[in-house]
Every structure is written in structure tokens, then in C-alpha cells.
Amino acid sequence: MDLPTLWFWIIAALFTLYFFLEGFDFGVDMLRPLLARNEREERALTGTIGPFWDGNEVWVIAAAGAMFSTFPRWYGALFSGMYPIFVIILLALIVRGVSFEFRNQVDRPRWRAFWDAMSFWGSLVPAFLWGVVMANLLRGLPISAEGEFVGSPLLLFNPFALLGGLATALMFVLHGANFLLLRLHHEDEIYHRARRAALFWGALATVAVLGFVVAGYISTGLFRNFGLLPWLFPIAAFLTLITIWYALVTRRSALGFAMSGLTVAFSTLTIFLGLYPNVAISTLDPANTLTVQQAASQPYTLHLMNIVAAIFLPLIVAYQIWNYYVFRQRVRVERGGLDQGY
């Protein structure tokens, strides 16, 4: 495997890890208005993701930084074309982070309700828009011969991309519900509400994901480049969705969370498999499409990035494993949950 191909798959792995980890804390915040009935339950839900949410965001910074360093033309075409979407995602993530810090600084119901709403929208908006980004990456962009995005940002909100955003948001809600089943105590009523939410939103997520797969097969080159392993990842994603239902019915929380995580991972890898060996498909002229080899940096830069990745990626992974191990206890509502989360 040459260096450009290696870095294409490293970037795919970084985005997969980001969606796996950030997906469940987005999902918890999107479920918060449906599950929490009082202040103690609100704090318990915050406690489930409190130690993890900011660490999870490290992986999107790593993915964007790696893309900028190793594929500058890909980065330029993608980020210039989708600049409005990325600005909205960034603002939503900032608002969400601020809501965690500010919510409990003032003991007034209206203050807390305002920041709860900011946390909800700060999770729903990026969850939906990341699906829009990935769907457009697969569908293609109006890229000129100079490798620049030349269309209107409104073109990004086409029916296929909107379906991708819906499927992603629903999948993250299901992933968040399964995470809550791992983190909340079995004796609390909110645990049973989370289980019912997983069953309900899981059904909607299954329909949306399957609809996106069918639409991708009809309208894009999805699955065209799978070579000797056709349908491997989409079938795996479907099987994991079915296994989630089995896990929820038989009350196997760890299995349910693992399967929803694998569904997120298989779905993300399916998009990158469908994209390869291209990085930015042009809808104007196939000759304008950027390939992995065309968009890659010089060999010296790629070798340098190998050294950087070999040093820092294991450190980040080790820290996150330690963090999840330290805060592995389930959160109980009667204790408020917040002291266990921070």
C-alpha cells in the first residue's frame, strides 16, 4: 500500500472513530428533552457523558488536520465548497460546549432550560449536517478543472443529502439510547424510558438507514468499487441493526451498544469504500474528479505525518481508554449524577 492510500484509510478511520464516539453523546443530548422529567434526571443524563464529550471531539480535529496535511487539494475542495455547513457545525459545537459549562452556574429554571435547549440544538444540528456532508461527498460536488467548488451552497441540500442527514441523526439517537442503557442504573425509571426510546427510535433509524442505502445504490456509485467483497459493509450494517433489536428485547445492553457502534462504523466505512480511489467526485466533468494520488501531498510530508501519527495517536487512544475506565460506574439518579460525571 502506498502512502497516499495509507493516509486515505487513516483519515477514514479517524472519521469513523469520531462518529462512533461523538455519535452517542450527540444522541444522549437529543434524547434529553424526551427522557428527563426533573432536575435530578437532567443531571444524571449530563453525568453519563460529562467525562467523555470533549475528548470525543478530539478525533474530528485530528481528521481535519490529517486531511489538511496529507490531501491539501481534497481539503480545499471540500472545505471551500461546504464552508457554510462547517461554520454552522463549528458554531453548534461551541454553543453545546458552553451549555455544559454555563448550565449550572445560575440556579434559575429559565437559565437551565435555555442552556438545555442550546445543548439539544447544538447536538441535533451537527448530527444532521454531518450526514449531509457525507452524502454529498459520496454523491459528488460541482468541482472545476482547477479543483475548486463552483456551485451554490444550496445545492448541498439535495434530497439524497437530506436523507443522509436524517439517517445519521436517527442513528446517533439510537446509539445514544444504547449508551444510556450502559451508563444508567437498572433500578431508575429513566433507564426503562431509555430502553423504550431505543426500541422506538431504533425502528425509525433502521428505515432511514435502509432508505439511504437504496437511494445511494440508485443515484450514486455506492457499492460500485467494492471489488471482491461486494455488499460486505452494507450487509454488515444491516445485520448489526437487526442484532440491536435482539439485544434490546433480551436486555443485553453491552451487545446493543456494540452493535449500534458497529452500525455507525460500517456505515461510515461504506461511504469511504464507495468513494475510493477518488476523494472528491466532480458532478460537472468526470475529468475534474480528484483522486487519492492527485490530491496527496509530497512524499516528504507524508513520511513526516507517519512519524507524527506514530507518536501522538497511541497517546490519545491510551488517554481515552483510561478515561472511560475511570468513569465506568453507572450513574444513579438519586445521587444527582453530576458529581460522578466530572
PDB file of N, CA and C in Angstrom, residues 99-143:
ATOM      1  N   SER A  99     -22.866  25.371  26.820  1.00  0.00           N
ATOM      2  CA  SER A  99     -24.052  24.990  27.595  1.00  0.00           C
ATOM      3  C   SER A  99     -23.679  24.060  28.743  1.00  0.00           C
ATOM      4  N   PHE A 100     -22.714  23.153  28.525  1.00  0.00           N
ATOM      5  CA  PHE A 100     -22.288  22.262  29.609  1.00  0.00           C
ATOM      6  C   PHE A 100     -21.668  23.054  30.759  1.00  0.00           C
ATOM      7  N   GLU A 101     -20.897  24.089  30.390  1.00  0.00           N
ATOM      8  CA  GLU A 101     -20.188  24.848  31.414  1.00  0.00           C
ATOM      9  C   GLU A 101     -21.093  25.840  32.139  1.00  0.00           C
ATOM     10  N   PHE A 102     -22.065  26.436  31.427  1.00  0.00           N
ATOM     11  CA  PHE A 102     -22.865  27.527  31.990  1.00  0.00           C
ATOM     12  C   PHE A 102     -24.136  27.056  32.689  1.00  0.00           C
ATOM     13  N   ARG A 103     -24.636  25.875  32.320  1.00  0.00           N
ATOM     14  CA  ARG A 103     -25.977  25.466  32.772  1.00  0.00           C
ATOM     15  C   ARG A 103     -26.158  25.547  34.276  1.00  0.00           C
ATOM     16  N   ASN A 104     -25.201  25.088  35.017  1.00  0.00           N
ATOM     17  CA  ASN A 104     -25.358  25.010  36.468  1.00  0.00           C
ATOM     18  C   ASN A 104     -24.685  26.164  37.214  1.00  0.00           C
ATOM     19  N   GLN A 105     -24.330  27.219  36.492  1.00  0.00           N
ATOM     20  CA  GLN A 105     -23.710  28.365  37.156  1.00  0.00           C
ATOM     21  C   GLN A 105     -24.741  29.265  37.821  1.00  0.00           C
ATOM     22  N   VAL A 106     -26.005  29.220  37.355  1.00  0.00           N
ATOM     23  CA  VAL A 106     -27.065  30.031  37.940  1.00  0.00           C
ATOM     24  C   VAL A 106     -28.236  29.112  38.282  1.00  0.00           C
ATOM     25  N   ASP A 107     -28.721  29.190  39.529  1.00  0.00           N
ATOM     26  CA  ASP A 107     -29.781  28.293  39.985  1.00  0.00           C
ATOM     27  C   ASP A 107     -31.158  28.891  39.680  1.00  0.00           C
ATOM     28  N   ARG A 108     -31.470  29.011  38.396  1.00  0.00           N
ATOM     29  CA  ARG A 108     -32.776  29.512  37.975  1.00  0.00           C
ATOM     30  C   ARG A 108     -33.317  28.594  36.878  1.00  0.00           C
ATOM     31  N   PRO A 109     -34.604  28.201  36.983  1.00  0.00           N
ATOM     32  CA  PRO A 109     -35.158  27.250  35.997  1.00  0.00           C
ATOM     33  C   PRO A 109     -35.061  27.748  34.556  1.00  0.00           C
ATOM     34  N   ARG A 110     -35.335  29.045  34.330  1.00  0.00           N
ATOM     35  CA  ARG A 110     -35.288  29.558  32.955  1.00  0.00           C
ATOM     36  C   ARG A 110     -33.861  29.515  32.384  1.00  0.00           C
ATOM     37  N   TRP A 111     -32.888  29.815  33.239  1.00  0.00           N
ATOM     38  CA  TRP A 111     -31.479  29.757  32.815  1.00  0.00           C
ATOM     39  C   TRP A 111     -31.117  28.334  32.395  1.00  0.00           C
ATOM     40  N   ARG A 112     -31.490  27.359  33.239  1.00  0.00           N
ATOM     41  CA  ARG A 112     -31.139  25.974  32.929  1.00  0.00           C
ATOM     42  C   ARG A 112     -31.895  25.487  31.687  1.00  0.00           C
ATOM     43  N   ALA A 113     -33.171  25.900  31.556  1.00  0.00           N
ATOM     44  CA  ALA A 113     -33.956  25.482  30.388  1.00  0.00           C
ATOM     45  C   ALA A 113     -33.350  26.039  29.098  1.00  0.00           C
ATOM     46  N   PHE A 114     -32.847  27.287  29.160  1.00  0.00           N
ATOM     47  CA  PHE A 114     -32.229  27.880  27.971  1.00  0.00           C
ATOM     48  C   PHE A 114     -31.010  27.080  27.522  1.00  0.00           C
ATOM     49  N   TRP A 115     -30.137  26.745  28.490  1.00  0.00           N
ATOM     50  CA  TRP A 115     -28.918  26.015  28.116  1.00  0.00           C
ATOM     51  C   TRP A 115     -29.215  24.569  27.761  1.00  0.00           C
ATOM     52  N   ASP A 116     -30.278  23.994  28.320  1.00  0.00           N
ATOM     53  CA  ASP A 116     -30.694  22.659  27.889  1.00  0.00           C
ATOM     54  C   ASP A 116     -31.113  22.681  26.422  1.00  0.00           C
ATOM     55  N   ALA A 117     -31.840  23.755  26.033  1.00  0.00           N
ATOM     56  CA  ALA A 117     -32.242  23.885  24.630  1.00  0.00           C
ATOM     57  C   ALA A 117     -31.027  24.064  23.727  1.00  0.00           C
ATOM     58  N   MET A 118     -30.047  24.853  24.188  1.00  0.00           N
ATOM     59  CA  MET A 118     -28.821  25.049  23.400  1.00  0.00           C
ATOM     60  C   MET A 118     -28.056  23.729  23.235  1.00  0.00           C
ATOM     61  N   SER A 119     -28.043  22.930  24.287  1.00  0.00           N
ATOM     62  CA  SER A 119     -27.370  21.632  24.214  1.00  0.00           C
ATOM     63  C   SER A 119     -28.068  20.702  23.216  1.00  0.00           C
ATOM     64  N   PHE A 120     -29.421  20.759  23.221  1.00  0.00           N
ATOM     65  CA  PHE A 120     -30.189  19.914  22.290  1.00  0.00           C
ATOM     66  C   PHE A 120     -29.900  20.313  20.839  1.00  0.00           C
ATOM     67  N   TRP A 121     -30.035  21.615  20.533  1.00  0.00           N
ATOM     68  CA  TRP A 121     -29.802  22.055  19.150  1.00  0.00           C
ATOM     69  C   TRP A 121     -28.321  21.961  18.773  1.00  0.00           C
ATOM     70  N   GLY A 122     -27.445  22.138  19.751  1.00  0.00           N
ATOM     71  CA  GLY A 122     -26.009  22.001  19.487  1.00  0.00           C
ATOM     72  C   GLY A 122     -25.592  20.578  19.192  1.00  0.00           C
ATOM     73  N   SER A 123     -26.477  19.632  19.462  1.00  0.00           N
ATOM     74  CA  SER A 123     -26.220  18.229  19.112  1.00  0.00           C
ATOM     75  C   SER A 123     -26.980  17.824  17.846  1.00  0.00           C
ATOM     76  N   LEU A 124     -28.244  18.260  17.742  1.00  0.00           N
ATOM     77  CA  LEU A 124     -29.058  17.878  16.585  1.00  0.00           C
ATOM     78  C   LEU A 124     -28.497  18.459  15.281  1.00  0.00           C
ATOM     79  N   VAL A 125     -28.105  19.723  15.312  1.00  0.00           N
ATOM     80  CA  VAL A 125     -27.640  20.382  14.080  1.00  0.00           C
ATOM     81  C   VAL A 125     -26.389  19.711  13.506  1.00  0.00           C
ATOM     82  N   PRO A 126     -25.310  19.524  14.299  1.00  0.00           N
ATOM     83  CA  PRO A 126     -24.147  18.841  13.707  1.00  0.00           C
ATOM     84  C   PRO A 126     -24.419  17.384  13.346  1.00  0.00           C
ATOM     85  N   ALA A 127     -25.252  16.691  14.143  1.00  0.00           N
ATOM     86  CA  ALA A 127     -25.566  15.295  13.808  1.00  0.00           C
ATOM     87  C   ALA A 127     -26.223  15.224  12.428  1.00  0.00           C
ATOM     88  N   PHE A 128     -27.143  16.137  12.148  1.00  0.00           N
ATOM     89  CA  PHE A 128     -27.814  16.152  10.851  1.00  0.00           C
ATOM     90  C   PHE A 128     -26.856  16.596   9.735  1.00  0.00           C
ATOM     91  N   LEU A 129     -26.084  17.660   9.999  1.00  0.00           N
ATOM     92  CA  LEU A 129     -25.229  18.217   8.940  1.00  0.00           C
ATOM     93  C   LEU A 129     -24.061  17.308   8.600  1.00  0.00           C
ATOM     94  N   TRP A 130     -23.561  16.517   9.559  1.00  0.00           N
ATOM     95  CA  TRP A 130     -22.513  15.561   9.205  1.00  0.00           C
ATOM     96  C   TRP A 130     -23.031  14.534   8.199  1.00  0.00           C
ATOM     97  N   GLY A 131     -24.291  14.158   8.332  1.00  0.00           N
ATOM     98  CA  GLY A 131     -24.885  13.258   7.341  1.00  0.00           C
ATOM     99  C   GLY A 131     -24.997  13.919   5.981  1.00  0.00           C
ATOM    100  N   VAL A 132     -25.330  15.221   5.975  1.00  0.00           N
ATOM    101  CA  VAL A 132     -25.391  15.970   4.716  1.00  0.00           C
ATOM    102  C   VAL A 132     -24.012  16.022   4.058  1.00  0.00           C
ATOM    103  N   VAL A 133     -22.982  16.250   4.865  1.00  0.00           N
ATOM    104  CA  VAL A 133     -21.611  16.309   4.328  1.00  0.00           C
ATOM    105  C   VAL A 133     -21.224  14.973   3.706  1.00  0.00           C
ATOM    106  N   MET A 134     -21.441  13.884   4.436  1.00  0.00           N
ATOM    107  CA  MET A 134     -21.026  12.568   3.944  1.00  0.00           C
ATOM    108  C   MET A 134     -21.810  12.162   2.688  1.00  0.00           C
ATOM    109  N   ALA A 135     -23.090  12.485   2.664  1.00  0.00           N
ATOM    110  CA  ALA A 135     -23.895  12.138   1.487  1.00  0.00           C
ATOM    111  C   ALA A 135     -23.414  12.914   0.255  1.00  0.00           C
ATOM    112  N   ASN A 136     -23.088  14.192   0.431  1.00  0.00           N
ATOM    113  CA  ASN A 136     -22.587  14.982  -0.696  1.00  0.00           C
ATOM    114  C   ASN A 136     -21.201  14.526  -1.132  1.00  0.00           C
ATOM    115  N   LEU A 137     -20.402  14.075  -0.171  1.00  0.00           N
ATOM    116  CA  LEU A 137     -19.081  13.535  -0.519  1.00  0.00           C
ATOM    117  C   LEU A 137     -19.243  12.331  -1.440  1.00  0.00           C
ATOM    118  N   LEU A 138     -20.236  11.522  -1.157  1.00  0.00           N
ATOM    119  CA  LEU A 138     -20.487  10.330  -1.976  1.00  0.00           C
ATOM    120  C   LEU A 138     -21.162  10.681  -3.293  1.00  0.00           C
ATOM    121  N   ARG A 139     -22.094  11.622  -3.270  1.00  0.00           N
ATOM    122  CA  ARG A 139     -22.847  11.987  -4.472  1.00  0.00           C
ATOM    123  C   ARG A 139     -22.010  12.780  -5.460  1.00  0.00           C
ATOM    124  N   GLY A 140     -21.074  13.593  -4.935  1.00  0.00           N
ATOM    125  CA  GLY A 140     -20.244  14.421  -5.801  1.00  0.00           C
ATOM    126  C   GLY A 140     -20.553  15.898  -5.631  1.00  0.00           C
ATOM    127  N   LEU A 141     -19.592  16.740  -6.019  1.00  0.00           N
ATOM    128  CA  LEU A 141     -19.702  18.189  -5.875  1.00  0.00           C
ATOM    129  C   LEU A 141     -19.383  18.858  -7.206  1.00  0.00           C
ATOM    130  N   PRO A 142     -19.897  20.074  -7.439  1.00  0.00           N
ATOM    131  CA  PRO A 142     -19.537  20.797  -8.667  1.00  0.00           C
ATOM    132  C   PRO A 142     -18.114  21.340  -8.584  1.00  0.00           C
ATOM    133  N   ILE A 143     -17.156  20.524  -8.965  1.00  0.00           N
ATOM    134  CA  ILE A 143     -15.738  20.878  -8.866  1.00  0.00           C
ATOM    135  C   ILE A 143     -15.209  21.197 -10.257  1.00  0.00           C
TER     136      ILE A 143
END
